[in-house]
Amino acid sequence: MPVEEVPPGKPLSRYRQLTEQIKQAIDAGLLPPDTRLPSVRTLATQYNISLTTALKALRTLEDEHYAVAKPKSGFFVAPRQRRQPKPPAVIEQPREIAPLDEQTELHMAMVGENCRVRLDLANGDSALYPIRKLGLIMRQLGYSQPSLLGDTVKGTGYGPLKAEIARRAIDYGCTLTPETILVTNGCIEALSLALRATVPPGDAVAVESPCYFVLLQMLRNLNLRVVEVDACPAGYVDSEKLVALFQSKTVKVFITLANINNPLGKTIPNEEKAYITRQADENGVIIIEDDTFGDTAFGGQRPFPMRAFSPHVILCSGFSKTVAPGIRIGWVHSNHYIRKITSLKYTSTMGSPCYRRRQSASCCETAAMTPTCASSDVSSPARSASFASRCCKPSRRGPGFPSRRAAMCCGSRCRRTP
């Protein structure tokens, strides 16, 4: 891909600058086919970059068919016939979502059943959640504040809970105020309210492909059309295709799960998040972000949401993955649409139960959520690897076993099994 094709305004990373420079030399004939490219160490020394950055540049050249790797020999310029110009981004047209009645009935039939393994859920084992501490908090609230069960729903959420949400947001680069936060019945309601507040029925919404199947059901029920944006080879949304869609003025809203995407389990790099949010702001596109899985990321660093790069992003999240799935407490933040979202909430479910809001606030204030994330971080990679290895073993059920190909998503890995 020549330098001229890089979208304007997008800063090039160090490895990408090196990649483009070598590609220009190859296209100009300065490096003929089968010419040995400089080694990783030579590139690192010559351009004052790390070995990792130099290797990434060479791997990118290989992915784009400008170079071939030969064992124990290094990287060489690829034959010309292997290099094909990258086609321009194809802008998909908005389309109606196919009827999901049969699938919906099957899914609803499973909900509530006592299955040993639920592949339709993305929750951890109950032992990973602070159930004992939550039970103790419930008993203490029932004893000290029994009036909570008799009180009517008031306001946009329990003040200390919203303050705790805003305080925790500082850790991942977001400056939120309690006045811009609305407590909801789970993150699904938060997403639904955000969509209803920003997109009229019949308009088009951009979604990642693949995406969470419940999101498609929600968009269909809201009478919204979708434009799918495919993932890049790295597993997250293709930013070039997405920005081309923004510039075409085809969609008004982009809904994304930028951190730990479901089902691919990938996280968009920060430089891509900054680029996407900047282009969305310039083209008047609203980003609605589901950050439910942000606190469950493997490793010590919690990834920044897109909201950290733009104050215009509508941020939705909840405690179902970190505190307990059963409390069904979520929240939505918006600097510009919070009043409309609040009005829609009031005329649909009025508010979230006071008892559960106080329980969630007490749990967060006592730092019950922190050790939960820590224990999940330690155990999840090992469990994911074990689960993935089991999924890849041949079935013992014989030839009668269904031959469908199923995507088994294991944390940050997505494997396909026969």
mmCIF file with all atom_site columns, C-alpha atoms in Angstrom, residues 2 4 30-32 38 54 59 64 68 84 89 96 100 128 144 158 160 163 176 187 226 229 252-253 271 308 379 384:
data_model
loop_
_atom_site.group_PDB
_atom_site.id
_atom_site.type_symbol
_atom_site.label_atom_id
_atom_site.label_alt_id
_atom_site.label_comp_id
_atom_site.label_asym_id
_atom_site.label_entity_id
_atom_site.label_seq_id
_atom_site.pdbx_PDB_ins_code
_atom_site.Cartn_x
_atom_site.Cartn_y
_atom_site.Cartn_z
_atom_site.occupancy
_atom_site.B_iso_or_equiv
_atom_site.pdbx_formal_charge
_atom_site.auth_seq_id
_atom_site.auth_comp_id
_atom_site.auth_asym_id
_atom_site.auth_atom_id
_atom_site.pdbx_PDB_model_num
ATOM 1  C CA . PRO A 1 2   ? 1.703   3.238   -1.129 1.00 0.00 ? 2   PRO A CA 1
ATOM 2  C CA . GLU A 1 4   ? -0.358  8.187   -0.736 1.00 0.00 ? 4   GLU A CA 1
ATOM 3  C CA . LEU A 1 30  ? 15.651  -0.252  -5.983 1.00 0.00 ? 30  LEU A CA 1
ATOM 4  C CA . LEU A 1 31  ? 15.227  -3.631  -4.295 1.00 0.00 ? 31  LEU A CA 1
ATOM 5  C CA . PRO A 1 32  ? 14.710  -6.317  -6.980 1.00 0.00 ? 32  PRO A CA 1
ATOM 6  C CA . PRO A 1 38  ? 18.345  -5.990  6.243  1.00 0.00 ? 38  PRO A CA 1
ATOM 7  C CA . ALA A 1 54  ? 11.817  -3.836  13.370 1.00 0.00 ? 54  ALA A CA 1
ATOM 8  C CA . ARG A 1 59  ? 6.217   -9.207  9.358  1.00 0.00 ? 59  ARG A CA 1
ATOM 9  C CA . GLU A 1 64  ? 1.275   -7.634  2.436  1.00 0.00 ? 64  GLU A CA 1
ATOM 10 C CA . VAL A 1 68  ? 9.016   -13.719 2.089  1.00 0.00 ? 68  VAL A CA 1
ATOM 11 C CA . GLN A 1 84  ? -1.247  -7.180  -5.698 1.00 0.00 ? 84  GLN A CA 1
ATOM 12 C CA . ALA A 1 89  ? -12.467 0.004   0.677  1.00 0.00 ? 89  ALA A CA 1
ATOM 13 C CA . GLU A 1 96  ? -32.410 -4.954  7.006  1.00 0.00 ? 96  GLU A CA 1
ATOM 14 C CA . LEU A 1 100 ? -34.092 -14.127 13.832 1.00 0.00 ? 100 LEU A CA 1
ATOM 15 C CA . LEU A 1 128 ? -14.825 -16.110 40.848 1.00 0.00 ? 128 LEU A CA 1
ATOM 16 C CA . SER A 1 144 ? -29.972 -1.484  58.823 1.00 0.00 ? 144 SER A CA 1
ATOM 17 C CA . TYR A 1 158 ? -27.726 6.037   43.864 1.00 0.00 ? 158 TYR A CA 1
ATOM 18 C CA . PRO A 1 160 ? -22.448 7.142   45.935 1.00 0.00 ? 160 PRO A CA 1
ATOM 19 C CA . ALA A 1 163 ? -19.513 8.747   42.288 1.00 0.00 ? 163 ALA A CA 1
ATOM 20 C CA . LEU A 1 176 ? -16.781 11.478  34.115 1.00 0.00 ? 176 LEU A CA 1
ATOM 21 C CA . CYS A 1 187 ? -25.497 -2.971  30.106 1.00 0.00 ? 187 CYS A CA 1
ATOM 22 C CA . VAL A 1 226 ? -27.052 -2.194  9.816  1.00 0.00 ? 226 VAL A CA 1
ATOM 23 C CA . VAL A 1 229 ? -17.585 -3.512  8.966  1.00 0.00 ? 229 VAL A CA 1
ATOM 24 C CA . LYS A 1 252 ? -24.966 8.240   12.049 1.00 0.00 ? 252 LYS A CA 1
ATOM 25 C CA . VAL A 1 253 ? -23.878 5.842   14.799 1.00 0.00 ? 253 VAL A CA 1
ATOM 26 C CA . GLU A 1 271 ? -3.532  4.534   18.239 1.00 0.00 ? 271 GLU A CA 1
ATOM 27 C CA . ALA A 1 308 ? -10.683 8.182   26.829 1.00 0.00 ? 308 ALA A CA 1
ATOM 28 C CA . SER A 1 379 ? -7.214  -18.135 36.382 1.00 0.00 ? 379 SER A CA 1
ATOM 29 C CA . SER A 1 384 ? -9.129  -20.687 28.431 1.00 0.00 ? 384 SER A CA 1
#
